[in-house]
XYZ file of C-alpha atoms in Angstrom:
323
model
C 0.000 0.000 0.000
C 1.117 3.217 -1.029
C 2.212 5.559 1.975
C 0.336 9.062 2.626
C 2.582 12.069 1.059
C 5.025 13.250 3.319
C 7.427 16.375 3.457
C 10.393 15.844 5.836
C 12.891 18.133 7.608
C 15.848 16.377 8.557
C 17.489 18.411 11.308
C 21.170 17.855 12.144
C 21.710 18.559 16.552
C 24.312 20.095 18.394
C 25.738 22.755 15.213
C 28.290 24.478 16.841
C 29.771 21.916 19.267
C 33.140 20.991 17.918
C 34.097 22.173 14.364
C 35.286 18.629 13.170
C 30.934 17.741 14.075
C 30.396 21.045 12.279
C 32.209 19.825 9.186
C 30.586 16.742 9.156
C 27.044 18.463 9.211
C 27.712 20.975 6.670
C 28.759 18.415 4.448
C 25.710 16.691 5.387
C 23.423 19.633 4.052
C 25.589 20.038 1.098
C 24.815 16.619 0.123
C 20.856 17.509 0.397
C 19.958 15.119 3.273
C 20.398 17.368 5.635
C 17.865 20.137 5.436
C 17.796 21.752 9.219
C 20.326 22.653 11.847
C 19.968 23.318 15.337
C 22.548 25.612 17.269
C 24.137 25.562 20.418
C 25.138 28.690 21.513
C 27.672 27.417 24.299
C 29.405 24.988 22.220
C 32.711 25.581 21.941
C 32.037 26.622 17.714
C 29.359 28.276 18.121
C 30.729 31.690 16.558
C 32.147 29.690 13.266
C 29.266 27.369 13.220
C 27.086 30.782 12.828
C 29.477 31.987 9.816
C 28.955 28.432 8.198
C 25.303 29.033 8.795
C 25.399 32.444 6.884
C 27.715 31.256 4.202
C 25.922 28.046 3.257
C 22.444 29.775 3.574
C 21.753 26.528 6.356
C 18.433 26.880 8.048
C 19.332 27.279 11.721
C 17.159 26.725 14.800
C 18.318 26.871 18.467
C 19.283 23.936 20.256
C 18.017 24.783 24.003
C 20.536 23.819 26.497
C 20.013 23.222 30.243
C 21.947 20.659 30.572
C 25.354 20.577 29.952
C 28.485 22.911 29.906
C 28.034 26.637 31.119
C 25.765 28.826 30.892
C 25.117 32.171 28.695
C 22.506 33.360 30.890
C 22.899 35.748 34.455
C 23.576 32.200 36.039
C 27.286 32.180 35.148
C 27.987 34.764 37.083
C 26.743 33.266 40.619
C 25.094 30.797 42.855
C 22.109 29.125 40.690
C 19.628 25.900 40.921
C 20.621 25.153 37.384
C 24.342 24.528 37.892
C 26.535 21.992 40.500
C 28.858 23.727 42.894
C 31.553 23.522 39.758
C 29.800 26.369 37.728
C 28.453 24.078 35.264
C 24.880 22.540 34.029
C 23.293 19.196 36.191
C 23.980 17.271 32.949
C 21.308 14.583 31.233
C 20.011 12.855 34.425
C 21.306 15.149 36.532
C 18.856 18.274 35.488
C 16.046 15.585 35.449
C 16.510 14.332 38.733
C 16.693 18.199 40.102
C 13.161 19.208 37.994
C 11.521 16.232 39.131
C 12.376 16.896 42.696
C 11.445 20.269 42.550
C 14.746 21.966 43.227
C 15.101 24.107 40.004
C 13.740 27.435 39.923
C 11.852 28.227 36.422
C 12.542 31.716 36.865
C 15.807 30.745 36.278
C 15.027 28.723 33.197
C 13.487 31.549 31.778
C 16.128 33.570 32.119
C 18.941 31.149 30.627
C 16.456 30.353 27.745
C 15.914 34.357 27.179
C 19.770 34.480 27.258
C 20.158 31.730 24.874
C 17.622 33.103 22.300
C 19.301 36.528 22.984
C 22.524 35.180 22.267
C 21.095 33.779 19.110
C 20.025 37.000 17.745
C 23.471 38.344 18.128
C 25.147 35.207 16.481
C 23.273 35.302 13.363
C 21.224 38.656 13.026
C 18.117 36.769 13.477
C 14.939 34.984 15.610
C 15.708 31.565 14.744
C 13.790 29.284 12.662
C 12.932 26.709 15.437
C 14.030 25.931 19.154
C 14.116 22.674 20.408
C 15.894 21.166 23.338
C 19.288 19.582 23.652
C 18.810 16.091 24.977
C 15.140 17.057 25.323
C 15.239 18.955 27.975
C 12.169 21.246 26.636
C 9.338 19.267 27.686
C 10.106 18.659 30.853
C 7.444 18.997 33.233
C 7.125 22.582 34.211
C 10.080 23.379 32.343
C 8.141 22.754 28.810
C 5.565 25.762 30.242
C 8.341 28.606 30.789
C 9.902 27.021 27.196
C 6.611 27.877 25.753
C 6.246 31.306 27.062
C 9.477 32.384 25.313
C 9.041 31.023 22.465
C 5.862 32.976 22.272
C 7.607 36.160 23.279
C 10.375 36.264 20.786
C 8.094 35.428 18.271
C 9.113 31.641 17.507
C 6.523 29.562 15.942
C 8.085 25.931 15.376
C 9.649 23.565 18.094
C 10.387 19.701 18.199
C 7.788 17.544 19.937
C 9.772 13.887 20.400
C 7.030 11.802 20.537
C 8.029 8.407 18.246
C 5.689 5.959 17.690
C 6.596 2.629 18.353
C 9.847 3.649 20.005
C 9.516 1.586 22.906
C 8.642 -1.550 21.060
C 12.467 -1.171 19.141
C 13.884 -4.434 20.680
C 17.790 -3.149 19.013
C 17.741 -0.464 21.479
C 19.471 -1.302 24.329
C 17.388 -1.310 27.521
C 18.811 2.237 28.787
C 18.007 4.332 25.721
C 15.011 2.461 25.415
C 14.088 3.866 28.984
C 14.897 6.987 27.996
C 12.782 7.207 24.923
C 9.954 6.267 27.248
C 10.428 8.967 29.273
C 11.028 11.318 26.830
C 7.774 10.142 24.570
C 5.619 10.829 28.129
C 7.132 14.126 28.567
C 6.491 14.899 24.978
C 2.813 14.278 25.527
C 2.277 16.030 28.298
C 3.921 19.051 26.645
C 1.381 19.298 24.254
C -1.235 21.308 26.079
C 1.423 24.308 26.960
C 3.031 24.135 23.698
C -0.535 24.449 21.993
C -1.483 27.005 24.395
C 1.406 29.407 23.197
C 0.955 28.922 19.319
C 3.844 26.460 18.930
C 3.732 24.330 15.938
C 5.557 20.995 15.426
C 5.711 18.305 12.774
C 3.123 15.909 12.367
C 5.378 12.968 13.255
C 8.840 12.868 14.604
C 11.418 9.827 14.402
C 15.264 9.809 15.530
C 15.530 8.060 18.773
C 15.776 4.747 17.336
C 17.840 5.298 14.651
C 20.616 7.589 16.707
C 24.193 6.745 16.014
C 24.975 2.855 15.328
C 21.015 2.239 14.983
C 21.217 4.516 11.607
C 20.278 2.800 8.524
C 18.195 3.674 5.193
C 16.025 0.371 6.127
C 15.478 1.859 9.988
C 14.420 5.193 9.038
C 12.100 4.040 6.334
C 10.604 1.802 9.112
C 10.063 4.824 12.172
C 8.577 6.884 9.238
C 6.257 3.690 8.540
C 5.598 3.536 12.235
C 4.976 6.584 12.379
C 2.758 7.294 9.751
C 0.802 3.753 9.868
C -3.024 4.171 9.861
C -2.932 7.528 7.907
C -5.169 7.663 4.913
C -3.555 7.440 1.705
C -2.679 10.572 -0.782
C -3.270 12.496 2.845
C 0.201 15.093 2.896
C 1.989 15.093 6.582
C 5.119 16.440 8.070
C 7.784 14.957 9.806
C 11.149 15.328 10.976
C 14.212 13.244 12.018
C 16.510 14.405 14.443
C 20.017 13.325 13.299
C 23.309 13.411 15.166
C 25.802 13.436 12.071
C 29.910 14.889 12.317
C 33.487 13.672 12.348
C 33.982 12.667 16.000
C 35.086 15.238 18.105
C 38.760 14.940 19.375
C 39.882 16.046 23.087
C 40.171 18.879 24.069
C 38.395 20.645 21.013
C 34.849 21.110 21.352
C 32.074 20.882 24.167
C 30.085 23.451 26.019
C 32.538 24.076 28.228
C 33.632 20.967 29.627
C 35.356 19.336 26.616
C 33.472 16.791 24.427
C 31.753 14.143 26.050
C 31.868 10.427 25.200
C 28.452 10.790 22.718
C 30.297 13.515 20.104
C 33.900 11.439 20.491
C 32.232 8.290 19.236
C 32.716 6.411 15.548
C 28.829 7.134 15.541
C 28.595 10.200 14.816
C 30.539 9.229 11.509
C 28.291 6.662 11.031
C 25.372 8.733 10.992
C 27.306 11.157 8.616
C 27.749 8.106 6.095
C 24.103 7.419 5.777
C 23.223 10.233 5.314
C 25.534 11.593 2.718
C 25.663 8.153 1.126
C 22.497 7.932 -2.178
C 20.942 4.987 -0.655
C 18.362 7.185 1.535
C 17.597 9.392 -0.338
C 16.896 7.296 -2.931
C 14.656 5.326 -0.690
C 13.038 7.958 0.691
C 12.376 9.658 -2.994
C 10.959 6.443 -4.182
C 8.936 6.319 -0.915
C 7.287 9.062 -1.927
C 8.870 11.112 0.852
C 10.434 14.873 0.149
C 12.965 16.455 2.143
C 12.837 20.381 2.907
C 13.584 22.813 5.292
C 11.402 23.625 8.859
C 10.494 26.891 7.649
C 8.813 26.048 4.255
C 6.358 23.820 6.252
C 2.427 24.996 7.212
C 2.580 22.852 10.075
C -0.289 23.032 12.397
C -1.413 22.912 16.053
C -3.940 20.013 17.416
C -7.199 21.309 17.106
C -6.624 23.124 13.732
C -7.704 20.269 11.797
C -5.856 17.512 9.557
C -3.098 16.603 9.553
C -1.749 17.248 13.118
C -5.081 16.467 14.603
C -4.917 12.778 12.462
C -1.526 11.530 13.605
C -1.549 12.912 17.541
C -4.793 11.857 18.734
C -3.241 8.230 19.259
C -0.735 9.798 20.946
C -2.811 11.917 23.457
C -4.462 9.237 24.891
C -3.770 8.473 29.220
C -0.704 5.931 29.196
C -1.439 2.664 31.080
C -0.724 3.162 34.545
């Protein structure tokens, strides 16, 4: 059966960290796989990454960060819930466990995210074209609502909702990450009433989590978009995204937020992701699929409760997870 039409942004994370990842995405986007960027303003190439963003005319979004390396925000300058005693963000888990227990102050939040979309502006002349959240961070409970409320104040219409169908049923993920996903894919629904509140728009579907680093393959994709898409009339045109982590490997001590690279943007994944992606055999697929790559911004993606499409592909989503 033929699949439902689908335009897809393929957005390459963490632009900005190390120049050799950097490299690795730009050549990415040259290649026309690649269609998306998101920036991190603390990574250690964040300045360059913003010239390679002006010279190759990249579509660049802002990649939230509350989790790892230093701030940009009025937090680096003292005593805040967001950092450990050594100046620097919780990390992954580490900002989790702190929102969950209630010992992070959104004020605070708001203001690092302000700073970060401020910084932003400076770095490339511009709002940018979408803000999502390293390692997810932006729909975290109570965090997602402050996220929302800037967004809506700089004027920011598109953000990242990582809720992938299926994901948790992807028996090649390894137990942790498949935990994670979980998590993540709760979070992501329970963001949806503050992002929707505040005018935020997102694809219709999203894959990426289970085809991150080694798990990257043309057959994998294809099969999260199928996931994703499965029950979806036919001829019916959707969005979707995949969130790709592409780049030569970073090598110590270039790169980082701060804190050198960490173990995830060192490893022979990241290259591995880079050869799929450059390499014809998905984007052939995908073409023949019937599936066409293009940037966030040329998308008329809309909220739940506009009508089709969003309103087709989330309602399974929305529904109360099994206690």
């Amino acid at each position: 059966m033929a699949r439902p039409r689908v335009r897809l942004v393929v957005t390459a994370d963490d632009f900005g960290y190390c120049p050799r990842r950097d490299e690795g995405i730009v050549e990415a986007f040259l290649a026309g796989t690649v269609t998306s960027v998101s920036l991190l303003v603390n990574g250690a190439a964040a300045e360059s990454a913003a010239e390679l963003a002006r010279r190759h005319a990249i579509p660049t979004g802002l990649h939230a960060n509350l989790s790892e390396g230093r701030p940009v925000g009025p937090a680096r300058h003292g005593a805040s819930t967001l950092l450990s005693s050594k100046g620097f963000f919780l990390g992954k888990m580490g900002f989790r466990e702190a929102v969950a227990a209630g010992d992070v102050a959104l004020p605070q939040v708001r203001e690092e995210l302000e700073a970060q979309l401020n910084s932003f502006r400076e770095l490339l002349g511009r709002v940018p074209t979408h803000v999502d959240g390293h390692q997810h961070v932006h729909v975290l409970p109570g965090v997602c609502q402050v996220f929302a409320e800037a967004l809506q104040a700089y004027g920011v219409r598109f953000t990242r909702l990582p809720l992938e169908r299926g994901v948790g049923s992807c028996a090649w993920l390894e137990a942790p990450a498949r935990a994670f996903a979980c998590a993540v894919e709760r979070d992501a629904r329970a963001a949806v009433g503050p992002f929707s509140r505040h005018g935020l728009r997102w694809t219709d579907a999203f894959v990426g989590m289970s085809t991150c680093g080694r798990h990257m393959s043309a057959h994998r994709v294809s099969g999260a978009l199928a996931r994703a898409l499965e029950g979806i009339p036919v001829g019916h045109a959707l969005t979707a995204e995949l969130m790709a982590h592409p780049g030569y490997p970073s090598v110590p001590p270039a790169g980082g937020c701060g804190e050198g690279p960490d173990a995830f943007s060192c490893s022979w994944e990241r290259l591995h992701e880079l050869r799929v992606l450059t390499a014809p055999t998905l984007r052939a697929r995908l073409a023949q699929e019937g599936v066409q790559l293009c940037a966030l911004d040329d998308l008329d993606s809309k909220r739940p409760g506009e009508g089709v499409p969003c309103e087709a592909t989330l309602e399974p989503f929305l529904e109360p997870s099994p206690s």
